[in-house]
mmCIF file of C-alpha atoms and ligand atoms in Angstrom:
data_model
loop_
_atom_site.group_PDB
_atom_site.id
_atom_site.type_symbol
_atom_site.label_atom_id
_atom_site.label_comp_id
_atom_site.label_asym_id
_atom_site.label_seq_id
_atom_site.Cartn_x
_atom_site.Cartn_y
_atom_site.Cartn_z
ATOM 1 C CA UNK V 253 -105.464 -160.304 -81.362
ATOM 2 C CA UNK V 254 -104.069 -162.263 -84.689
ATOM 3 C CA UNK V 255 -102.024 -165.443 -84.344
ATOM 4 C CA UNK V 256 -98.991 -165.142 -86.424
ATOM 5 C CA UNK V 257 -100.779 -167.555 -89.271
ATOM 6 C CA UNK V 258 -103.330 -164.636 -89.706
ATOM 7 C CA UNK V 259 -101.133 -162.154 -89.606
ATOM 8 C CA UNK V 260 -99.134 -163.390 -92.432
ATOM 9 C CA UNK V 261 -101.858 -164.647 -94.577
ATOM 10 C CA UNK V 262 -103.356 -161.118 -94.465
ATOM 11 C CA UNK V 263 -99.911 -159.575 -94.811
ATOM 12 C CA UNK V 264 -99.799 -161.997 -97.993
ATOM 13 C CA UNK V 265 -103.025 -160.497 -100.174
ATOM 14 C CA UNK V 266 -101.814 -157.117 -99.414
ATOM 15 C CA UNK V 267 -98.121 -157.320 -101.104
ATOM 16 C CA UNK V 268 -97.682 -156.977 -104.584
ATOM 17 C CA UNK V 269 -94.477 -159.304 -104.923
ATOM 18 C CA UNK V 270 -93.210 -162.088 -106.558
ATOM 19 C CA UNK V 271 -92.604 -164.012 -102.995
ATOM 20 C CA UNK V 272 -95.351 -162.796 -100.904
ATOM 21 C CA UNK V 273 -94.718 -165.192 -97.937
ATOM 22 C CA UNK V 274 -91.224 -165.119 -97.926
ATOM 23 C CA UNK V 275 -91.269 -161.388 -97.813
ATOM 24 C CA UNK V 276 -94.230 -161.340 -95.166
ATOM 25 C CA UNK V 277 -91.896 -164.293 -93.249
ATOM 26 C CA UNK V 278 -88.881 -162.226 -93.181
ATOM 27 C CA UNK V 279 -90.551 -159.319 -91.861
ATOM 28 C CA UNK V 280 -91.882 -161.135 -89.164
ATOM 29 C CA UNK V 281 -89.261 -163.035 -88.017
ATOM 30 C CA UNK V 282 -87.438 -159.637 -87.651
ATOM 31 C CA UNK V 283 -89.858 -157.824 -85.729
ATOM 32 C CA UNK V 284 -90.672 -161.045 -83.119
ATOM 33 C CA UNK V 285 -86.692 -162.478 -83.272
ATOM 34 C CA UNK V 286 -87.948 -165.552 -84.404
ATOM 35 C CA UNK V 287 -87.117 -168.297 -87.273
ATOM 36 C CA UNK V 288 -88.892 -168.566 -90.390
ATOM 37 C CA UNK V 289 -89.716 -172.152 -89.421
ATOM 38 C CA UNK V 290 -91.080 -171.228 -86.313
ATOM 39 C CA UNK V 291 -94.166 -169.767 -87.576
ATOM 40 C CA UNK V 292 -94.827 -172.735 -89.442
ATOM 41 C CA UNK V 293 -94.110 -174.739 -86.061
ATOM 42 C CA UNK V 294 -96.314 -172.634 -84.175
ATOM 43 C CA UNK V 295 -98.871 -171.338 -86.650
ATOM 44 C CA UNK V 296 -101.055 -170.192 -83.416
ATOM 45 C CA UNK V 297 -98.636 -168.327 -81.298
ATOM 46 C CA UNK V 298 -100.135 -164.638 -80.959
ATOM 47 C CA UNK V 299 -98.168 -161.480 -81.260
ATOM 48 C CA UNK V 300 -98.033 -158.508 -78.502
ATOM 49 C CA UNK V 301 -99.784 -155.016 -79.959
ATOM 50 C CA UNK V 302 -96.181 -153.694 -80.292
ATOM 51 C CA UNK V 303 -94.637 -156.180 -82.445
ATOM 52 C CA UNK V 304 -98.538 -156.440 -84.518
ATOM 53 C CA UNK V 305 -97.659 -152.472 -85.361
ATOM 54 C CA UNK V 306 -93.873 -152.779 -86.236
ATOM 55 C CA UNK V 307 -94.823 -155.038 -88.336
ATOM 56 C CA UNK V 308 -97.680 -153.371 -90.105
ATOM 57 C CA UNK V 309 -95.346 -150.803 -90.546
ATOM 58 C CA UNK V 310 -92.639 -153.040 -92.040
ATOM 59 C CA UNK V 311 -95.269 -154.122 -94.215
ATOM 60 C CA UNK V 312 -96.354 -150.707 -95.325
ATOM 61 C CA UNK V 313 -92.683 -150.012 -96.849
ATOM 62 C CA UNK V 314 -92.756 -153.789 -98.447
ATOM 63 C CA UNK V 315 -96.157 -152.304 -100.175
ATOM 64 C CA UNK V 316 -94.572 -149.072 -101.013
ATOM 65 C CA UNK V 317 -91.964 -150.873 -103.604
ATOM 66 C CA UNK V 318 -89.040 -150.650 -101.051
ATOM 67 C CA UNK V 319 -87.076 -153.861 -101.360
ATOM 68 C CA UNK V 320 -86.605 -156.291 -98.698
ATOM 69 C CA UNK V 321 -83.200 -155.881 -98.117
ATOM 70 C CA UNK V 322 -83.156 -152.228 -97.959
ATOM 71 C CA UNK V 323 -85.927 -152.719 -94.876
ATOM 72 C CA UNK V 324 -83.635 -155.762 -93.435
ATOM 73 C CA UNK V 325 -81.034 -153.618 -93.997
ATOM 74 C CA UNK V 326 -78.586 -156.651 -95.100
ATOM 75 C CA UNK V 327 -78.748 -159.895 -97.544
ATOM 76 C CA UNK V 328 -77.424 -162.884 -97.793
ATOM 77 C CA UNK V 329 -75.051 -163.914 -100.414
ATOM 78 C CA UNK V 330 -72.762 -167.300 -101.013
ATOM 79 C CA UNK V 331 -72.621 -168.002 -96.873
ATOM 80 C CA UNK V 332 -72.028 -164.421 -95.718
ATOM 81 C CA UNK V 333 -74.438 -161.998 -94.573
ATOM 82 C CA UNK V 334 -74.155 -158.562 -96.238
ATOM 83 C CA UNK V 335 -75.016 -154.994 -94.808
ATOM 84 C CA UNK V 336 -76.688 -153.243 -97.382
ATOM 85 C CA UNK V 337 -78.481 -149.459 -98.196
ATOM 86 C CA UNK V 338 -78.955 -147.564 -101.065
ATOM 87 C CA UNK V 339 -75.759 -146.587 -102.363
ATOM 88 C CA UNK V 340 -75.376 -149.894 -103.821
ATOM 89 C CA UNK V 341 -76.851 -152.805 -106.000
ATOM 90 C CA UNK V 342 -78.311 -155.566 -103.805
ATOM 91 C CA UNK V 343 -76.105 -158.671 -104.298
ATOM 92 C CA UNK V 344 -78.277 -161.225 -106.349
ATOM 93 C CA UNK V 345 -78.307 -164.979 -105.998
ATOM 94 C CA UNK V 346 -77.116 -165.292 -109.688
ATOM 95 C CA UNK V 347 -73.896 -163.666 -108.867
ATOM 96 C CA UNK V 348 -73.201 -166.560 -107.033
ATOM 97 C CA UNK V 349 -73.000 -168.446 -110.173
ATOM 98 C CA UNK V 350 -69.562 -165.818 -110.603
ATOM 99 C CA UNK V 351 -68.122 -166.831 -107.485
ATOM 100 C CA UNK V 352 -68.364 -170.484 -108.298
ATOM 101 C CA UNK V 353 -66.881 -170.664 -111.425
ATOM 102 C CA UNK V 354 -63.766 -168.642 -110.567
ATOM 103 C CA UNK V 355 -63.465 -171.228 -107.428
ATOM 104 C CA UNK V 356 -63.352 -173.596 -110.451
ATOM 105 C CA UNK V 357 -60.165 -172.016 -112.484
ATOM 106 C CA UNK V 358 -57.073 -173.221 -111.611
ATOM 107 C CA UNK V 359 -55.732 -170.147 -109.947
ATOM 108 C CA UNK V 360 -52.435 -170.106 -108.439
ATOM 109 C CA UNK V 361 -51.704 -169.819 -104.694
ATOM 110 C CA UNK V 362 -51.744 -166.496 -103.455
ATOM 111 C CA UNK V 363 -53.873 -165.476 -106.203
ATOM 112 C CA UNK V 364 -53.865 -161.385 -107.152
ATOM 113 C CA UNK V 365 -57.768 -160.789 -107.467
ATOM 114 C CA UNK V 366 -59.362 -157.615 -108.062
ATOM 115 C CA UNK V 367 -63.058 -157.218 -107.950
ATOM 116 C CA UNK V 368 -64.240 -153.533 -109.990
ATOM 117 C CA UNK V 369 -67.697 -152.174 -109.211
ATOM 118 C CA UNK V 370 -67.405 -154.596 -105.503
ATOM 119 C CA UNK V 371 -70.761 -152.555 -104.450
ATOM 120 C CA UNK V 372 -71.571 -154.556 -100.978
ATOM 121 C CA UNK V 373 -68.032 -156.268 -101.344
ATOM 122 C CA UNK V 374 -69.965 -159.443 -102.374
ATOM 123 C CA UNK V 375 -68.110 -161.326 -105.003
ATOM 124 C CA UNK V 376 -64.572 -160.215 -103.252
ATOM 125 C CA UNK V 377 -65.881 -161.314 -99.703
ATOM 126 C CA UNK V 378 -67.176 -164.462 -100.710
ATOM 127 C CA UNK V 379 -64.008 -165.471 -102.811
ATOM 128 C CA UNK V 380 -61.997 -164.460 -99.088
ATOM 129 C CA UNK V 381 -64.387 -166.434 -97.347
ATOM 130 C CA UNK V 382 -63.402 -169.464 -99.347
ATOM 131 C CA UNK V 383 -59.936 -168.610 -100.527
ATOM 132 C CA UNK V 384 -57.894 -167.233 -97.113
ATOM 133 C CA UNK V 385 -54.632 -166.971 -99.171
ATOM 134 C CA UNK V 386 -55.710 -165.093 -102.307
ATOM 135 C CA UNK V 387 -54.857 -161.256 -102.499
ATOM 136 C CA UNK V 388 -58.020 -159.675 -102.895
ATOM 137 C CA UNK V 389 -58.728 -155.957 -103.840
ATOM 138 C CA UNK V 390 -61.653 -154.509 -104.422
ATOM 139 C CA UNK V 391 -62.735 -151.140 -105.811
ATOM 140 C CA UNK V 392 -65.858 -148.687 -105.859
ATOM 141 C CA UNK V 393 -66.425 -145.450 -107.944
ATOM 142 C CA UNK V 394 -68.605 -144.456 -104.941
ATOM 143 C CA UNK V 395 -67.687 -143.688 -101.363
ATOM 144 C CA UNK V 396 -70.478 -144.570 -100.052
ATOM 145 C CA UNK V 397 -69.935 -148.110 -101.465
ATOM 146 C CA UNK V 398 -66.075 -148.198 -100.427
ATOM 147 C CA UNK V 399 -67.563 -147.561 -96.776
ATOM 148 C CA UNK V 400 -70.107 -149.822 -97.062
ATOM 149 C CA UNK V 401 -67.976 -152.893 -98.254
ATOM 150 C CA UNK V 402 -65.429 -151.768 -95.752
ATOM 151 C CA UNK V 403 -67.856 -152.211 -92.965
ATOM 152 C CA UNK V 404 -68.882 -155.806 -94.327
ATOM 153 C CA UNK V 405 -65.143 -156.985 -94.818
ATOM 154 C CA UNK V 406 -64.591 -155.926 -91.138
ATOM 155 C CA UNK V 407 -67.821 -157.175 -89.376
ATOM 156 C CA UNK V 408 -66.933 -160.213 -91.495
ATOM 157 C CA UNK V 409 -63.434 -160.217 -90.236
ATOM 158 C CA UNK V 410 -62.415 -160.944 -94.235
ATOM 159 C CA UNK V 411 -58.711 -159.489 -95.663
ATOM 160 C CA UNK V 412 -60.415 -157.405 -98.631
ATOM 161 C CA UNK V 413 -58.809 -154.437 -99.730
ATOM 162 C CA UNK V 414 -61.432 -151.581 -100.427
ATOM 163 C CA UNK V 415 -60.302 -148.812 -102.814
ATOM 164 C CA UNK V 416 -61.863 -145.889 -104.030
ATOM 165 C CA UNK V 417 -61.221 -145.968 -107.547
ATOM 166 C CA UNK V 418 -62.717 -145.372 -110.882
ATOM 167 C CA UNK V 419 -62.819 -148.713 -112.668
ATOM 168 C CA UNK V 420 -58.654 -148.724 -112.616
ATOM 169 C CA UNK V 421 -57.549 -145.023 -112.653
ATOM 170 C CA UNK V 422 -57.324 -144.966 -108.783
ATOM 171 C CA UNK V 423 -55.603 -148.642 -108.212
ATOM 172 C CA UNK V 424 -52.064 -149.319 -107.108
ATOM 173 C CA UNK V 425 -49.774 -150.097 -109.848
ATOM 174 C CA UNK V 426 -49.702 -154.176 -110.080
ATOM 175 C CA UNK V 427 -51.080 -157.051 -112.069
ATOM 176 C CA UNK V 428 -53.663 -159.681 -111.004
ATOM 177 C CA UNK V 429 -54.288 -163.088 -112.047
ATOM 178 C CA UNK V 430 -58.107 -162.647 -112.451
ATOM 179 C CA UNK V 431 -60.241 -159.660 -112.725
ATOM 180 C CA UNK V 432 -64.151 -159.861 -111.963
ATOM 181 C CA UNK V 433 -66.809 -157.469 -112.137
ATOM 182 C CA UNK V 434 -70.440 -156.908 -111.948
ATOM 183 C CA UNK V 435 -70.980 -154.473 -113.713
ATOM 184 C CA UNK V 436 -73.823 -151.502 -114.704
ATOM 185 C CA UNK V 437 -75.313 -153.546 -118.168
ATOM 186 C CA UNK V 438 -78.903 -152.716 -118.197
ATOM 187 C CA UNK V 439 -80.014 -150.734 -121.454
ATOM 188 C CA UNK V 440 -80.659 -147.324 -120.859
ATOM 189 C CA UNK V 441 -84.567 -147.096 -121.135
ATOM 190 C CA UNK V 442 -84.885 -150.795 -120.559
ATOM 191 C CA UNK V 443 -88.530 -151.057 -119.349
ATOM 192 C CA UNK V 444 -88.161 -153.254 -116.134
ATOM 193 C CA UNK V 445 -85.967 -149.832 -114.559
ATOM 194 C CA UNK V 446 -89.190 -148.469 -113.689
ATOM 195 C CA UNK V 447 -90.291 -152.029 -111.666
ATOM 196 C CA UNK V 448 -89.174 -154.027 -108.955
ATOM 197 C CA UNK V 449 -86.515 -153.311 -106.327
ATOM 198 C CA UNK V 450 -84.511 -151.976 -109.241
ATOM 199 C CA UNK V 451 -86.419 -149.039 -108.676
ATOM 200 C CA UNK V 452 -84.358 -148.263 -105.267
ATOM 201 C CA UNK V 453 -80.914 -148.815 -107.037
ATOM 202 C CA UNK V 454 -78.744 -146.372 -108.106
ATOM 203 C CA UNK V 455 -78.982 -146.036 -111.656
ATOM 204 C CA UNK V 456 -74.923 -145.869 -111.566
ATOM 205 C CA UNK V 457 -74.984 -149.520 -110.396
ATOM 206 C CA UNK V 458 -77.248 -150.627 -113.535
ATOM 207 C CA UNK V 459 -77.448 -148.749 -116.248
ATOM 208 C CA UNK V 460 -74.382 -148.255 -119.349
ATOM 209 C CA UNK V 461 -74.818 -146.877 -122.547
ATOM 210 C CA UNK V 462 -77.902 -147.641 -125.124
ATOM 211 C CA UNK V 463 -76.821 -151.183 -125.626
ATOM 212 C CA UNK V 464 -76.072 -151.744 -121.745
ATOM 213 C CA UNK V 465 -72.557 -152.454 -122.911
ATOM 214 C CA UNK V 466 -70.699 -149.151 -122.264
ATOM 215 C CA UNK V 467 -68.968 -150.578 -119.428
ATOM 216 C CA UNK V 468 -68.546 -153.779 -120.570
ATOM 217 C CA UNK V 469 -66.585 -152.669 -123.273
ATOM 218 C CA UNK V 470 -64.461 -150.651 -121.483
ATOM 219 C CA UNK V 471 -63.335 -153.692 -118.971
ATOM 220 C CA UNK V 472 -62.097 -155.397 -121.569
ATOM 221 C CA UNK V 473 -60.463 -152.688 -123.094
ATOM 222 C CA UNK V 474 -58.554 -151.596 -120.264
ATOM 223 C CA UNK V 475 -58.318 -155.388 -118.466
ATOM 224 C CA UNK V 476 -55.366 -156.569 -120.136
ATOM 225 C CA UNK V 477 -52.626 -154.104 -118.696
ATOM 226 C CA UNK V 478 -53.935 -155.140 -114.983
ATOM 227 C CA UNK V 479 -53.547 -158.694 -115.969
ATOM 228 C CA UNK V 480 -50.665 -160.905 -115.797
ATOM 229 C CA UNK V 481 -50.130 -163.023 -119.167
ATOM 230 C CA UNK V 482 -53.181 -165.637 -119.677
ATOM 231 C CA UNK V 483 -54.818 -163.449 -116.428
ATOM 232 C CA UNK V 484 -58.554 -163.968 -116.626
ATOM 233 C CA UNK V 485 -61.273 -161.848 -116.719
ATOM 234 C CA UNK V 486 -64.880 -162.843 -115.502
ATOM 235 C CA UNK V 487 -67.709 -160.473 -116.372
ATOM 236 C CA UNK V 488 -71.528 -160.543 -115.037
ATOM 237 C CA UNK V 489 -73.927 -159.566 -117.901
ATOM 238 C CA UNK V 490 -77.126 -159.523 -118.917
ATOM 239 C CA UNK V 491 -79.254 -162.600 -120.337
ATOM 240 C CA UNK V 492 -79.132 -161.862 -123.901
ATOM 241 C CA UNK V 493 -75.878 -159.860 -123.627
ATOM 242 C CA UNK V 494 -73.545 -163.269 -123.904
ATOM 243 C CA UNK V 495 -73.016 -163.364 -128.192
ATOM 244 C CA UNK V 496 -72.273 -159.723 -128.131
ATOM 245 C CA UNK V 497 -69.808 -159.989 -125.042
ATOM 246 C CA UNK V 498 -67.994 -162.808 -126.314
ATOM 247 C CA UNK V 499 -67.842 -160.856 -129.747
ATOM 248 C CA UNK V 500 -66.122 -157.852 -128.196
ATOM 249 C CA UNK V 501 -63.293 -160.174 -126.212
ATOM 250 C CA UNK V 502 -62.599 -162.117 -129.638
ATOM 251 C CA UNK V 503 -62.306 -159.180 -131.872
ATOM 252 C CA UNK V 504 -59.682 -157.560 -128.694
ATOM 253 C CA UNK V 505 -57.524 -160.458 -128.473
ATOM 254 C CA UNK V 506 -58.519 -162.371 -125.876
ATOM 255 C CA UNK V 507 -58.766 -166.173 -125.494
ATOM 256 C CA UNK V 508 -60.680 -169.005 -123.775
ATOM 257 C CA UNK V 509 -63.951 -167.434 -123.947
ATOM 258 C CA UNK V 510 -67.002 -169.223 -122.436
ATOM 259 C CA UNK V 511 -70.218 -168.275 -121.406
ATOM 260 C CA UNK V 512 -71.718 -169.560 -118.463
ATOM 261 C CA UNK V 513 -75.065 -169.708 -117.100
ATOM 262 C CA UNK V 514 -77.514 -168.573 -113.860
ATOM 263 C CA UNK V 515 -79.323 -170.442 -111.389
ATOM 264 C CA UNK V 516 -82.353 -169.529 -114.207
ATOM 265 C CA UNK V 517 -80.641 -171.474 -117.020
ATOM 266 C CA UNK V 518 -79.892 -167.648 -118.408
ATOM 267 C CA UNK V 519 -76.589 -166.828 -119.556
ATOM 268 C CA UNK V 520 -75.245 -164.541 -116.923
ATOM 269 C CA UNK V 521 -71.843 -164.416 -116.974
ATOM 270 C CA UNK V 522 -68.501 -164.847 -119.779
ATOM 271 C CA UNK V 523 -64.754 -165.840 -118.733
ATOM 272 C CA UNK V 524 -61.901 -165.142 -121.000
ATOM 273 C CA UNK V 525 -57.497 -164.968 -120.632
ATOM 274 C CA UNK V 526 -55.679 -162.801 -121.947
ATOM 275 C CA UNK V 527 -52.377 -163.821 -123.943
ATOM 276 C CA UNK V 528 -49.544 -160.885 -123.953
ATOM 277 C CA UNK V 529 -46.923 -161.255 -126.119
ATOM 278 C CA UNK V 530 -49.121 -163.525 -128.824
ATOM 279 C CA UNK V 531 -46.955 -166.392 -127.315
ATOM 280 C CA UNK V 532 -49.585 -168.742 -127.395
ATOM 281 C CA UNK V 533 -48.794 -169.203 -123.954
ATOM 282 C CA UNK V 534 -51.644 -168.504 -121.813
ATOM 283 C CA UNK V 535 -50.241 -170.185 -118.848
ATOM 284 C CA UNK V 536 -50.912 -167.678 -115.508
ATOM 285 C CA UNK V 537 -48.674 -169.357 -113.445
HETATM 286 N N1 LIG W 798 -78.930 -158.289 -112.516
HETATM 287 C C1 LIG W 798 -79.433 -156.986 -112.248
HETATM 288 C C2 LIG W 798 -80.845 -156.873 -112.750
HETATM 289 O O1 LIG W 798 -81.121 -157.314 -113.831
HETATM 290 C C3 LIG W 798 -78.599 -155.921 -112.926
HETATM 291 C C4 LIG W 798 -77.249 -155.925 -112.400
HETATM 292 C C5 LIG W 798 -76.325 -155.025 -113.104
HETATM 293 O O2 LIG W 798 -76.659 -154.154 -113.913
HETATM 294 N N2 LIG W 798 -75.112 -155.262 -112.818
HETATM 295 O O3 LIG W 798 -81.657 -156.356 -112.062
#
């Protein structure tokens, strides 16, 4: 019989992660129904045979490569909890940086938001968990995403809009007053595919074009006839990605560009408006 200290402590030497404990803690807490903190509060308590091999075999997956939120099953992001499998990416902390800086624009009421590539639903859920009046649709190539974010805006009881829809070619016909997206921007043949929970993404979630721009560059071709005049768009990209995305939006018209960074310092994520009409007015009220 091993106390839950023991238990984790072993669990930790056997996993191959960057957060050993915290993986080890989660799995735990999951298989007994108890806190984090209470292993830490009661370091001796000792697990029944059962609960010893669920979580063994919990741990087995973690070994195996298979991320933690695939064996949870969901993941926290912003305040929400988040259902999550493998037909999507699994929401990262660093999108969160997204979600706060469009809470910082000076939207109007009753925004028109429209969130391409919504995966779990994350960005668009947490902007409705924050933002009860804004209009928010989201959209999924993949219907196995559309169901999935579907399920979290309802178990979340969260007005989001799920459409099945190639970036725009399956949307209702109507403007918004900001567009954001995470979308694929990983280099094809980028190294760190092969490691790490990316492993168990779907490659459609990550990966676009040589340059990991392919997608990119489409958004903000095809952005500006969604958006209303001085609409913004907000676009998650990779660390080293920020010069060349704020390169594309200048040379295609667009205005207020500004890069903005991750919890890791990284850049992670550009903002830009869109002027029609070469008015100068970029005013989205
Ligand atoms: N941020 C993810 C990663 O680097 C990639 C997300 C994406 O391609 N949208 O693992």
């Amino acid at each position: 019989m091993l106390t839950c200290e023991e238990l984790l402590r072993r669990a930790c030497q056997q996993l191959d992660s960057d957060t050993p404990r915290l993986d080890a803690e989660l799995l735990l807490a999951r298989v007994t129904g108890l806190s984090r903190t209470s292993f830490r509060a009661w370091p001796e308590q000792i697990l029944t045979d059962e609960q010893t091999g669920t979580f063994q075999a919990l741990l087995a997956r973690r070994r195996n490569g298979e991320p933690i939120a695939h064996i949870l099953g969901e993941q926290g992001f912003w305040t929400l909890t988040l259902k999550v499998n493998d037909s999507t990416l699994i929401p990262r902390p660093d999108t969160e940086c997204l979600v706060e800086a469009i809470l910082d624009l000076d939207l109007p009421d009753g925004a028109r938001v429209l969130d391409l590539g919504t995966g779990t639903g994350a960005i668009a859920l947490a902007l409705a968990s924050e933002k009860p009046d804004w209009q928010i649709l989201a959209a999924d190539n993949s219907p196995d995403a559309v169901a999935l974010a579907r399920e979290n805006a309802e178990a979340l009881q969260l007005p989001v809009a799920v459409f099945q829809s190639d970036w725009f070619t399956g949307l209702p016909a109507r403007t918004f007053d900001l567009i954001v997206s995470n979308p694929p921007y990983i280099e094809a043949g980028d190294e760190h595919l092969s490691r790490g929970d990316v492993r168990f993404e779907p490659a459609s979630a990550l990966v676009s074009g040589a340059d990991g721009l392919d997608d990119i560059r489409y958004l903000i071709a095809a952005a500006p006839d969604w958006l209303v005049n001085g609409g913004w768009l907000v676009l998650e990209h990779g660390y080293n990605q920020g010069a060349a995305v704020r390169a594309i939006l200048a040379r295609s018209g667009w205005a207020s560009i500004c890069t903005g960074r991750d919890y890791g310092g990284n850049d992670r994520y550009t903002l830009a408006r869109f002027p029609h009409g070469g008015s100068g007015d970029t005013d989205a009220q």
